[in-house]
Coordinates of C-alpha atoms and ligand atoms in Angstrom, one line a residue:
Chain J
M1 CA 0.1 -0.3 -0.1
A2 CA 1.6 3.3 -1.1
L3 CA -0.7 4.9 1.1
D4 CA 0.9 7.1 3.8
I5 CA -1.6 7.8 6.6
S6 CA 1.3 9.0 8.6
I7 CA 1.7 12.8 7.7
G8 CA -2.3 12.8 7.2
Q9 CA -3.2 15.9 4.7
Y10 CA 0.3 17.5 5.0
F11 CA 1.3 19.1 2.0
E12 CA 5.1 19.6 2.4
G13 CA 6.2 23.3 1.7
S14 CA 8.1 26.2 3.4
S15 CA 5.5 29.2 3.3
V16 CA 5.1 31.7 6.0
I17 CA 2.0 29.5 7.5
H18 CA 4.3 26.5 7.1
K19 CA 6.8 27.7 9.4
A20 CA 4.8 29.6 11.6
D21 CA 4.5 28.0 15.4
P22 CA 2.1 25.3 15.7
R23 CA 0.9 26.7 19.0
V24 CA 0.2 30.5 17.2
K25 CA -1.6 28.3 14.2
L26 CA -3.8 26.9 16.8
I27 CA -4.6 30.2 18.4
S28 CA -4.9 31.7 15.0
V29 CA -7.7 29.2 13.8
I30 CA -9.7 29.5 17.0
L31 CA -9.8 33.3 16.3
Y32 CA -10.5 32.9 12.7
I33 CA -13.2 30.6 13.4
T34 CA -14.5 33.7 15.7
V35 CA -13.9 36.0 13.2
I36 CA -16.0 33.9 10.8
F37 CA -19.0 34.2 13.1
L38 CA -19.1 37.7 14.0
A39 CA -19.4 38.7 10.3
K40 CA -22.8 39.8 9.6
N41 CA -22.8 42.2 6.8
M42 CA -22.0 42.3 2.9
F43 CA -18.6 44.4 3.3
S44 CA -17.7 41.6 6.3
F45 CA -17.9 38.7 4.2
A46 CA -16.1 40.6 1.6
L47 CA -13.3 41.2 3.7
L48 CA -13.5 37.3 4.4
I49 CA -13.7 36.0 1.2
L50 CA -10.5 38.3 0.6
S51 CA -8.7 37.2 3.9
A52 CA -9.2 33.1 2.7
I53 CA -8.4 33.9 -0.9
A54 CA -5.0 35.6 1.0
L55 CA -4.5 32.5 2.8
I56 CA -4.6 30.3 0.3
I57 CA -2.0 32.6 -2.0
I58 CA 0.4 32.9 1.0
S59 CA 0.3 29.2 1.8
R60 CA 0.9 28.2 -1.8
I61 CA -1.2 24.8 -1.8
P62 CA -2.7 24.5 -5.2
I63 CA -6.2 25.1 -5.5
K64 CA -6.9 21.6 -6.6
I65 CA -5.9 20.3 -3.6
I66 CA -8.3 22.7 -2.0
T67 CA -11.4 22.1 -4.0
K68 CA -10.9 18.1 -3.6
G69 CA -10.8 18.4 0.1
M70 CA -14.1 20.5 -0.2
K71 CA -16.1 18.1 -2.1
P72 CA -17.0 15.5 0.8
L73 CA -18.5 19.1 2.0
I74 CA -21.0 19.7 -1.2
L75 CA -23.8 17.5 0.5
I76 CA -23.5 19.1 3.8
L77 CA -23.6 22.6 2.3
V78 CA -26.5 22.0 -0.2
F79 CA -28.2 20.6 2.5
T80 CA -27.8 23.5 4.8
A81 CA -28.9 26.0 1.8
I82 CA -32.1 23.5 1.3
L83 CA -33.2 24.1 5.0
N84 CA -32.6 27.6 5.2
I85 CA -34.7 28.9 1.7
F86 CA -37.6 26.9 2.5
W87 CA -37.8 27.1 6.3
L88 CA -36.7 30.4 7.5
Q89 CA -39.6 33.4 7.1
G90 CA -39.1 37.0 6.7
D91 CA -40.5 40.1 5.6
T92 CA -39.9 40.0 1.6
L93 CA -41.8 36.9 -0.3
V94 CA -40.1 36.2 -3.3
F95 CA -41.7 33.1 -4.2
E96 CA -45.2 31.3 -3.4
F97 CA -46.4 28.1 -4.5
G98 CA -48.9 26.3 -2.2
I99 CA -47.5 25.6 1.0
I100 CA -43.9 26.7 -0.1
H101 CA -43.2 30.3 0.8
I102 CA -39.4 31.5 0.0
Y103 CA -38.4 34.7 1.5
L104 CA -35.4 37.0 0.4
E105 CA -33.9 36.5 4.1
G106 CA -34.0 32.6 3.6
I107 CA -32.0 32.9 0.3
M108 CA -29.5 35.3 1.6
T109 CA -29.3 33.3 4.7
A110 CA -28.5 30.0 2.6
I111 CA -25.7 32.0 1.0
F112 CA -23.9 33.6 3.8
M113 CA -24.0 30.3 5.5
I114 CA -22.5 28.3 2.4
I115 CA -19.9 31.2 2.6
R116 CA -19.0 30.7 6.4
I117 CA -18.9 27.1 6.0
T118 CA -16.6 27.3 2.8
I119 CA -14.3 29.6 4.4
L120 CA -14.3 27.7 8.1
L121 CA -13.1 24.7 6.2
I122 CA -10.5 26.7 4.2
G123 CA -9.2 28.4 7.4
T124 CA -8.9 25.4 9.3
S125 CA -7.5 22.9 6.4
V126 CA -4.6 25.6 4.9
I127 CA -3.6 26.8 8.5
L128 CA -3.5 23.5 10.3
T129 CA -4.0 20.5 8.1
Y130 CA -2.4 21.2 5.0
T131 CA 0.5 23.2 6.5
T132 CA 1.5 21.4 10.2
T133 CA 2.9 18.0 10.4
P134 CA 0.6 15.8 12.8
I135 CA 3.5 15.7 15.1
A136 CA 4.1 19.4 15.1
L137 CA 0.6 19.5 16.0
T138 CA 0.5 17.3 19.2
D139 CA 3.7 18.9 20.1
G140 CA 2.1 22.5 19.9
L141 CA -1.3 21.0 21.7
E142 CA 1.0 19.9 24.7
Q143 CA 2.8 22.7 25.1
L144 CA -0.3 25.0 24.8
L145 CA -2.1 23.0 27.4
E146 CA 1.0 22.7 29.6
P147 CA -0.6 25.3 32.5
L148 CA -3.6 22.3 32.7
K149 CA -0.8 20.0 33.8
K150 CA -1.0 21.5 37.3
T151 CA -4.7 20.6 37.3
K152 CA -3.7 16.6 36.9
L153 CA -5.1 16.6 33.8
P154 CA -2.9 13.8 31.6
V155 CA -1.9 16.2 29.0
H156 CA 1.7 14.8 28.3
E157 CA 0.3 11.3 28.2
F158 CA -2.4 12.3 25.7
S159 CA 0.3 13.6 23.3
M160 CA 2.9 10.6 24.0
M161 CA -0.2 8.3 23.1
M162 CA -1.0 10.5 19.9
T163 CA 3.0 10.4 18.9
I164 CA 3.1 6.8 19.2
A165 CA -0.2 6.4 17.3
L166 CA 1.3 8.3 14.7
R167 CA 4.8 6.7 14.8
F168 CA 3.1 2.9 14.7
I169 CA 0.1 3.4 12.0
P170 CA 2.7 3.1 8.9
T171 CA 4.0 -0.2 10.6
L172 CA 0.6 -1.4 11.3
I173 CA -0.4 -0.8 7.9
E174 CA 2.8 -2.7 6.3
E175 CA 2.3 -5.6 8.8
T176 CA -1.7 -5.7 7.8
D177 CA -0.6 -6.0 3.9
K178 CA 1.6 -8.4 4.5
I179 CA -0.6 -10.7 6.5
M180 CA -3.3 -10.3 3.9
N181 CA -0.6 -11.3 1.4
A182 CA 0.1 -14.3 3.3
Q183 CA -3.7 -15.2 3.8
K184 CA -3.9 -14.9 0.2
A185 CA -1.3 -17.0 -1.0
R186 CA -3.0 -19.8 1.1
G187 CA -6.4 -19.4 -1.0
A188 CA -8.1 -16.9 1.6
D189 CA -10.7 -14.9 -0.6
I190 CA -10.9 -11.5 1.1
G191 CA -12.4 -9.2 -1.4
S192 CA -15.5 -10.8 -2.4
G193 CA -18.9 -12.0 -1.0
G194 CA -21.5 -10.7 1.1
I195 CA -21.1 -8.4 4.2
M196 CA -21.3 -11.4 6.3
Q197 CA -18.6 -12.9 4.4
R198 CA -16.3 -10.5 4.0
A199 CA -16.6 -9.8 7.7
K200 CA -15.6 -13.4 8.3
A201 CA -12.7 -13.2 5.7
L202 CA -11.2 -10.6 8.2
I203 CA -10.8 -12.5 11.2
P204 CA -7.6 -14.4 10.0
I205 CA -6.1 -10.8 9.1
L206 CA -7.2 -9.2 12.3
I207 CA -6.2 -11.7 14.7
P208 CA -2.7 -11.9 14.0
L209 CA -2.4 -8.6 13.7
F210 CA -4.1 -8.2 17.4
I211 CA -1.3 -10.6 18.4
S212 CA 1.3 -8.8 16.8
A213 CA 0.8 -5.4 18.1
F214 CA 0.2 -6.4 21.5
R215 CA 3.8 -8.1 21.1
R216 CA 4.9 -4.7 19.9
A217 CA 3.5 -2.9 22.4
D218 CA 5.2 -5.0 25.1
E219 CA 8.2 -5.0 23.7
L220 CA 7.8 -0.9 23.1
S221 CA 7.3 -0.5 26.7
T222 CA 10.5 -2.5 27.8
A223 CA 12.7 -0.4 25.5
M224 CA 11.3 2.8 26.9
E225 CA 11.7 1.7 30.3
C226 CA 15.3 1.1 29.3
R227 CA 15.5 4.5 27.9
C228 CA 14.3 5.8 31.6
Y229 CA 11.1 6.9 30.5
R230 CA 8.6 8.1 33.8
G231 CA 6.2 10.1 32.6
G232 CA 5.9 13.6 31.8
E233 CA 7.4 14.7 35.0
G234 CA 10.5 16.0 35.5
R235 CA 11.1 15.7 31.3
T236 CA 12.7 18.2 29.1
R237 CA 11.9 18.9 25.3
M238 CA 15.1 19.1 22.8
S239 CA 13.0 21.7 20.6
K240 CA 11.5 24.0 22.7
L241 CA 9.2 25.7 20.5
K242 CA 10.5 29.6 20.8
L243 CA 7.9 32.3 19.6
R244 CA 9.4 34.3 16.7
A245 CA 8.3 37.8 15.5
G246 CA 6.6 36.3 12.4
D247 CA 4.4 34.6 14.9
V248 CA 3.1 37.3 16.2
V249 CA 2.1 39.0 13.1
F250 CA 0.7 36.1 11.9
A251 CA -1.7 35.9 14.9
G252 CA -1.9 39.6 15.3
T253 CA -3.5 39.6 11.6
F254 CA -6.5 37.4 12.5
I255 CA -6.9 40.3 15.8
V256 CA -6.9 43.2 13.2
L257 CA -9.4 41.2 10.9
G258 CA -11.8 40.6 13.7
A259 CA -11.4 44.2 15.1
L260 CA -12.0 45.2 11.5
I261 CA -15.4 43.3 11.0
I262 CA -16.9 44.4 14.4
I263 CA -16.3 48.0 13.2
I264 CA -17.7 47.2 9.9
N265 CA -21.3 45.4 12.0
I266 CA -21.2 48.7 14.0
Y267 CA -20.8 51.3 11.5
A268 CA -22.5 49.9 8.7
P269 CA -25.5 48.2 10.2
G270 CA -27.9 48.9 7.1
F271 CA -26.1 46.2 5.3
N272 CA -26.7 43.1 8.0
L273 CA -28.2 40.6 6.1
A274 CA -27.0 37.8 8.2
Y275 CA -28.2 36.5 11.6
Chain E
M1 CA 40.7 -2.0 35.3
S2 CA 37.8 -2.6 37.7
A3 CA 34.6 -4.5 36.8
I4 CA 31.6 -2.6 36.0
I5 CA 29.3 -5.7 36.0
K6 CA 29.7 -8.1 38.8
T7 CA 27.0 -10.9 39.4
E8 CA 27.4 -13.0 42.5
H9 CA 24.9 -16.6 42.6
L10 CA 22.0 -14.3 40.4
C11 CA 18.8 -16.4 39.9
Y12 CA 15.7 -15.6 38.2
S13 CA 12.6 -17.5 37.6
Y14 CA 9.2 -16.8 35.9
H15 CA 6.0 -18.0 37.0
T16 CA 3.6 -19.4 34.1
E17 CA 0.1 -19.2 34.5
E18 CA 0.0 -22.7 35.2
N19 CA 1.9 -22.0 38.5
K20 CA 5.0 -23.6 37.0
K21 CA 8.2 -22.2 37.7
V22 CA 10.7 -21.8 35.1
Q23 CA 14.5 -21.6 36.4
A24 CA 15.7 -19.0 33.6
V25 CA 18.8 -17.6 35.2
N26 CA 20.7 -20.0 37.6
D27 CA 23.4 -19.1 39.6
V28 CA 25.2 -17.0 37.5
S29 CA 28.9 -14.8 39.1
I30 CA 30.5 -13.6 36.3
E31 CA 32.6 -10.0 36.5
I32 CA 33.0 -7.6 33.1
E33 CA 35.6 -5.3 32.8
E34 CA 35.1 -1.6 31.5
G35 CA 35.7 -1.4 28.1
Q36 CA 35.7 -5.5 27.2
F37 CA 33.8 -6.4 24.2
V38 CA 32.0 -9.7 25.8
A39 CA 29.7 -11.9 23.3
I40 CA 27.2 -13.9 25.1
L41 CA 26.2 -17.1 23.1
G42 CA 23.7 -19.9 24.0
H43 CA 20.8 -21.7 22.6
N44 CA 17.3 -20.6 22.4
G45 CA 15.8 -20.3 26.1
S46 CA 19.2 -20.8 27.9
G47 CA 18.5 -17.2 29.9
K48 CA 20.9 -14.8 28.0
S49 CA 17.9 -12.1 27.5
T50 CA 16.8 -12.4 30.8
F51 CA 20.2 -12.0 32.4
A52 CA 20.8 -9.0 30.5
K53 CA 17.3 -7.6 31.7
L54 CA 18.6 -8.3 35.1
L55 CA 21.5 -6.1 34.8
N56 CA 19.5 -3.0 34.4
M57 CA 16.7 -3.5 36.8
I58 CA 13.9 -4.2 34.2
L59 CA 13.4 -7.9 36.1
T60 CA 14.2 -7.6 40.0
P61 CA 16.6 -10.6 41.0
E62 CA 14.9 -13.7 43.1
S63 CA 18.1 -14.0 44.9
G64 CA 22.0 -13.2 44.2
K65 CA 23.5 -9.9 43.9
I66 CA 24.3 -7.1 41.2
F67 CA 27.1 -4.8 41.3
I68 CA 27.2 -2.0 39.0
D69 CA 30.5 0.1 39.1
G70 CA 30.7 -1.1 42.9
K71 CA 27.4 -0.1 43.6
E72 CA 25.2 -2.8 44.7
L73 CA 21.6 -2.9 42.9
T74 CA 20.0 -5.2 45.0
S75 CA 20.9 -3.7 48.1
P76 CA 17.6 -2.7 49.9
D77 CA 18.3 0.8 50.1
I78 CA 18.4 1.4 46.7
T79 CA 16.2 4.2 45.2
E80 CA 14.2 4.7 42.4
D81 CA 16.5 7.5 41.2
D82 CA 19.6 4.9 41.7
I83 CA 17.6 2.5 39.1
Y84 CA 17.4 5.3 36.6
D85 CA 20.8 6.3 36.8
I86 CA 21.6 2.5 36.2
R87 CA 19.5 2.2 32.9
R88 CA 21.3 5.5 31.9
Q89 CA 24.6 3.8 32.6
I90 CA 23.7 0.4 30.8
G91 CA 22.1 1.0 27.6
M92 CA 20.2 -1.8 25.6
V93 CA 19.2 -2.1 22.1
F94 CA 16.9 -4.8 21.4
Q95 CA 15.7 -7.3 18.1
N96 CA 13.2 -5.4 16.6
P97 CA 14.0 -2.1 15.3
D98 CA 10.5 -1.0 14.8
N99 CA 9.2 -1.7 18.3
Q100 CA 12.1 0.6 20.0
I101 CA 11.7 3.5 17.7
V102 CA 9.1 6.3 19.6
A103 CA 8.8 9.0 17.5
T104 CA 8.1 9.9 13.8
I105 CA 11.2 11.8 13.3
V106 CA 14.9 10.1 13.7
E107 CA 16.5 13.3 15.7
E108 CA 13.3 13.2 17.7
D109 CA 13.6 9.8 18.5
V110 CA 17.3 9.9 19.4
A111 CA 16.5 13.0 21.7
F112 CA 13.7 10.5 23.6
G113 CA 16.4 9.3 26.1
P114 CA 18.0 12.8 27.4
E115 CA 14.8 14.1 27.3
N116 CA 13.4 11.5 29.8
L117 CA 16.8 12.3 32.0
G118 CA 15.7 16.2 32.3
I119 CA 18.7 17.2 30.4
P120 CA 18.5 21.0 29.2
S121 CA 17.2 21.6 25.1
D122 CA 20.8 22.8 23.9
E123 CA 22.8 19.9 25.7
I124 CA 20.4 17.5 24.2
R125 CA 20.7 19.0 20.8
K126 CA 24.5 18.5 20.6
R127 CA 24.1 14.8 22.5
V128 CA 21.7 14.1 19.6
D129 CA 24.1 15.2 16.6
N130 CA 27.0 13.8 17.9
A131 CA 25.2 10.4 18.4
L132 CA 23.9 10.4 15.0
E133 CA 26.9 11.2 14.0
T134 CA 28.7 8.1 15.5
V135 CA 26.2 6.1 13.8
G136 CA 26.7 7.4 10.3
M137 CA 23.1 8.6 10.1
K138 CA 23.3 12.4 10.4
K139 CA 22.0 12.8 7.0
Y140 CA 18.7 11.1 8.2
A141 CA 18.2 13.3 11.1
R142 CA 14.8 15.1 9.6
H143 CA 13.4 11.4 8.0
A144 CA 10.5 9.3 9.2
P145 CA 11.7 6.2 10.8
H146 CA 9.7 3.7 9.1
K147 CA 11.2 5.0 5.9
L148 CA 14.6 3.6 6.7
S149 CA 15.9 -0.2 5.8
G150 CA 16.6 -2.4 8.9
G151 CA 20.2 -1.7 9.6
Q152 CA 19.4 2.4 9.6
K153 CA 16.7 1.9 11.8
Q154 CA 18.7 -0.4 14.4
R155 CA 21.8 2.7 14.5
V156 CA 19.0 5.0 14.9
A157 CA 18.2 2.9 18.0
I158 CA 21.8 2.7 19.0
A159 CA 22.1 6.4 18.6
G160 CA 19.3 6.6 20.7
I161 CA 20.9 4.7 23.6
I162 CA 24.5 6.9 22.5
A163 CA 22.8 10.0 23.6
M164 CA 22.3 9.0 26.9
M165 CA 26.0 8.3 27.4
P166 CA 25.8 5.0 28.9
R167 CA 28.8 3.5 29.8
C168 CA 27.9 -0.1 28.7
I169 CA 25.2 -1.2 26.3
I170 CA 23.7 -4.3 25.7
F171 CA 22.9 -5.7 22.6
D172 CA 20.1 -8.4 22.4
E173 CA 20.6 -9.8 19.4
S174 CA 20.4 -6.8 17.4
T175 CA 21.4 -8.1 14.4
A176 CA 19.4 -11.1 14.1
M177 CA 16.5 -9.6 12.2
L178 CA 18.5 -7.7 9.6
D179 CA 20.0 -8.6 6.3
P180 CA 24.0 -9.3 5.6
L181 CA 24.5 -5.6 4.6
G182 CA 22.8 -4.3 7.9
R183 CA 24.4 -6.9 10.2
R184 CA 27.6 -5.4 8.9
E185 CA 26.6 -1.8 9.3
V186 CA 25.1 -2.9 12.5
M187 CA 28.3 -4.8 13.7
D188 CA 30.7 -2.2 12.7
T189 CA 29.3 0.7 14.8
I190 CA 29.1 -1.9 18.0
E191 CA 32.8 -2.8 17.2
R192 CA 33.6 1.3 16.6
L193 CA 31.6 2.4 20.0
N194 CA 33.8 -0.8 21.9
R195 CA 37.1 0.0 20.2
K196 CA 37.2 4.1 19.4
D197 CA 34.8 5.2 22.7
G198 CA 35.6 2.8 25.1
K199 CA 32.0 1.2 25.8
T200 CA 31.7 -1.8 27.4
V201 CA 29.8 -3.9 25.1
L202 CA 27.8 -7.2 25.8
H203 CA 26.6 -8.6 22.5
I204 CA 23.9 -11.4 22.4
T205 CA 24.1 -13.3 19.1
H206 CA 23.3 -16.3 17.4
Y207 CA 25.8 -15.7 14.7
M208 CA 29.5 -17.5 15.6
G209 CA 30.7 -14.8 13.0
E210 CA 30.0 -12.1 15.2
A211 CA 31.3 -13.9 18.4
T212 CA 34.7 -14.2 17.1
R213 CA 35.1 -10.2 17.0
A214 CA 34.5 -10.1 20.6
D215 CA 37.3 -10.1 23.4
R216 CA 35.8 -12.5 25.7
V217 CA 32.6 -15.2 24.6
I218 CA 30.1 -16.5 27.6
V219 CA 28.3 -19.2 26.3
M220 CA 24.9 -19.9 28.4
R221 CA 23.3 -23.2 29.0
H222 CA 20.2 -23.9 31.1
G223 CA 20.5 -20.6 33.0
S224 CA 24.1 -21.2 34.0
V225 CA 27.0 -20.0 32.6
Y226 CA 28.4 -22.9 30.8
M227 CA 31.8 -21.7 29.4
D228 CA 33.7 -18.6 29.3
G229 CA 36.8 -17.6 27.5
T230 CA 38.3 -15.7 24.8
P231 CA 37.1 -16.7 21.2
K232 CA 40.2 -18.7 20.5
E233 CA 39.7 -20.9 23.9
I234 CA 36.0 -21.5 23.3
F235 CA 35.9 -21.9 19.7
T236 CA 38.5 -24.6 19.6
R237 CA 36.4 -27.0 22.0
V238 CA 34.3 -27.9 19.2
D239 CA 32.6 -30.8 20.9
E240 CA 31.2 -29.2 24.1
L241 CA 29.6 -26.3 21.9
W242 CA 27.8 -29.0 19.9
E243 CA 26.9 -30.6 22.9
A244 CA 25.3 -27.2 24.4
G245 CA 23.1 -27.3 20.9
L246 CA 25.6 -24.6 19.4
E247 CA 27.5 -24.0 16.0
V248 CA 31.0 -23.2 15.4
P249 CA 32.3 -20.6 13.3
Q250 CA 32.3 -21.9 9.6
T251 CA 36.1 -21.9 9.5
T252 CA 36.3 -24.2 12.6
E253 CA 33.9 -26.5 11.5
F254 CA 35.7 -26.9 8.3
M255 CA 38.8 -27.4 10.1
H256 CA 37.6 -29.7 12.7
G257 CA 36.5 -32.1 9.9
L258 CA 39.8 -32.2 8.3
N259 CA 41.4 -33.0 11.4
E260 CA 39.0 -35.9 11.9
L261 CA 40.2 -37.3 8.6
G262 CA 43.5 -37.1 10.0
L263 CA 45.0 -33.7 9.7
S264 CA 46.2 -31.8 12.6
L265 CA 44.8 -28.2 12.0
P266 CA 44.6 -25.4 14.6
L267 CA 40.7 -24.5 15.4
D268 CA 41.5 -20.8 16.2
I269 CA 41.9 -19.2 13.0
F270 CA 38.3 -17.4 11.9
E271 CA 39.3 -15.3 8.8
T272 CA 38.6 -17.2 5.6
E273 CA 41.4 -16.4 3.6
P274 CA 44.2 -17.8 6.2
C275 CA 41.7 -20.8 6.9
A276 CA 42.3 -21.7 3.2
E277 CA 45.5 -21.2 3.0
K278 CA 46.4 -23.2 6.2
S279 CA 44.1 -26.1 4.9
A280 CA 45.0 -25.7 1.5
E281 CA 48.9 -26.2 2.9
A282 CA 48.1 -28.8 5.2
I283 CA 46.5 -31.0 2.5
L284 CA 49.4 -30.5 0.1
K285 CA 51.7 -31.8 3.0
W286 CA 49.3 -34.8 3.8
I287 CA 49.1 -35.9 0.0
S288 CA 52.9 -35.8 -0.1
D289 CA 53.4 -37.8 2.9
H290 CA 51.2 -40.3 2.0
K291 CA 52.6 -40.8 -1.5
Ligands
ATP301 N1 7.6 -13.7 30.2 C1 8.0 -15.3 30.2 N2 7.2 -15.7 31.2 C2 7.6 -17.0 31.2 N3 8.6 -17.4 30.7 C3 9.9 -17.0 30.4 C4 9.6 -15.7 29.6 N4 10.4 -15.0 29.3 C5 11.4 -15.9 28.9 N5 10.9 -17.1 29.5 C6 11.3 -18.7 29.7 O1 12.7 -18.2 30.4 C7 13.7 -19.2 29.8 C8 14.9 -18.1 29.5 O2 14.3 -17.4 28.3 P1 15.1 -16.2 27.7 O3 14.7 -15.2 27.0 O4 15.9 -15.4 28.8 O5 16.0 -17.0 27.0 P2 17.0 -16.4 25.8 O6 18.3 -17.1 25.8 O7 17.3 -15.0 25.4 O8 16.4 -16.8 24.3 P3 16.6 -16.7 22.7 O9 17.9 -17.2 22.3 O10 15.3 -17.2 22.4 O11 16.3 -14.9 22.8 C9 12.9 -19.9 28.7 O12 12.7 -21.0 29.0 C10 11.9 -19.4 28.2 O13 10.7 -19.9 27.8
MG302 MG1 16.5 -13.7 24.0

């Protein structure tokens, strides 16, 4: 299997966004999501669309990859649009047929909803999933949540588990592949038959896989003990994440964007169209 | 030279589910000098791995004493911190490199040990770079481990131990899963660590060729020390080795066979070419003698 799950959707690159500190990116995404839901009128939506386009350009991620990532969302978008158009009531009736009443407000809300969801997806994928390796993300999350360690929340353990899972996914995929080939060579029929038959065919693959995974876990824990592992306490890190000026500017941009949108909402209320 | 590892009447047994006792290590008393390269041989189940795990307190002995650098591990007033210090000093590399690598990036994995020891960041950086340099994996520092070859993975695992700056490294069949090329890479690394950096090495192996490169060979059988000496002393005792279910180096086996036919060759030549020369010489002499 050429599949490389370990790096997820990460798209190799060296843009400003790729290089930004993962902690800053996590915070920026939260800021951006807030900003997206603050936007209420035409001007602020125009600003949001511009910001999303800017993000894509800065990240240098091919538009093809982004549109491909959007595909699974189309159904949700269509459903949201229909729901808003047919159910929302307003003052300006546009169309009437039997029990169906369509109002201008409904149509506008549907449009803004679609824009919001699309920008939300572009924002999170461009700032996080496409430009951050899972390991950087885990690291960022651990260091961001460090204050929570005092509350006895298992922050370190959680991130260690994530790291080990990411480390072993490719190994286990490789192993599944080997076992499957071995069973096929013995005449096992894997890819055909009804659901029950296929489920049954999985048993001779899953059992050896589980046995081997447990053995691996056992050996790994011994190896970790030999390397003096004893939980997060007293542990240091080689690559302490360091904030650079660029990171502050990066997060600052989202704060400015939020401020602008609030100002537009206040000073141009006549154009408020979404709710 | 002083003994870095010393055991006295060391015993350990496993208790299986059916309440059966398996005596895995039985009355082992040995001394290993600092800087020695010791090969440990023995049939499957002879207790080699168990013995190794006792030395860094992964397993706790049932009876007997262990001294590391004169300090008694088995004394009742040993603290948890002492145990971690012992694990730092006595590093251990296992058979399957896949099951020892923790992180998704080579250098992050090498840093794992020093990070656990609470060493400051810039010092870890230096150690990681040095360790990767030592095993010749500097180029791969930012690579994902699962894309490396077996020998390369195993060298990364070794670097992870070196970065803790141990005085002794135990290799538990660390070459067993590798192809011939990977095995050579790892063996060369092990030998360099011993000869150049002065690390004490305990190398558990099934390959006799590897054992001939050691300063000392210990053969275990049924949990006890069966033979102990230099490679030349041990491998010339062919019948005893066979008795313990072990092989002998190919060169020795060849010359031993010729001796049974009536020649008298030395058994302690482990390199192929000198062995071939000596044998050819002896055969020619035998032919001219029997004309
Ligand atoms: N976890 C365990 N539980 C029960 N018995 C065990 C366990 N590990 C090992 N043994 C038994 O202890 C004995 C010594 O095992 P050990 O693994 O030390 O041998 P070894 O010399 O390392 O063998 P190998 O060459 O196969 O690695 C064997 O009889 C083995 O079956
Ligand atoms: Mg073993």
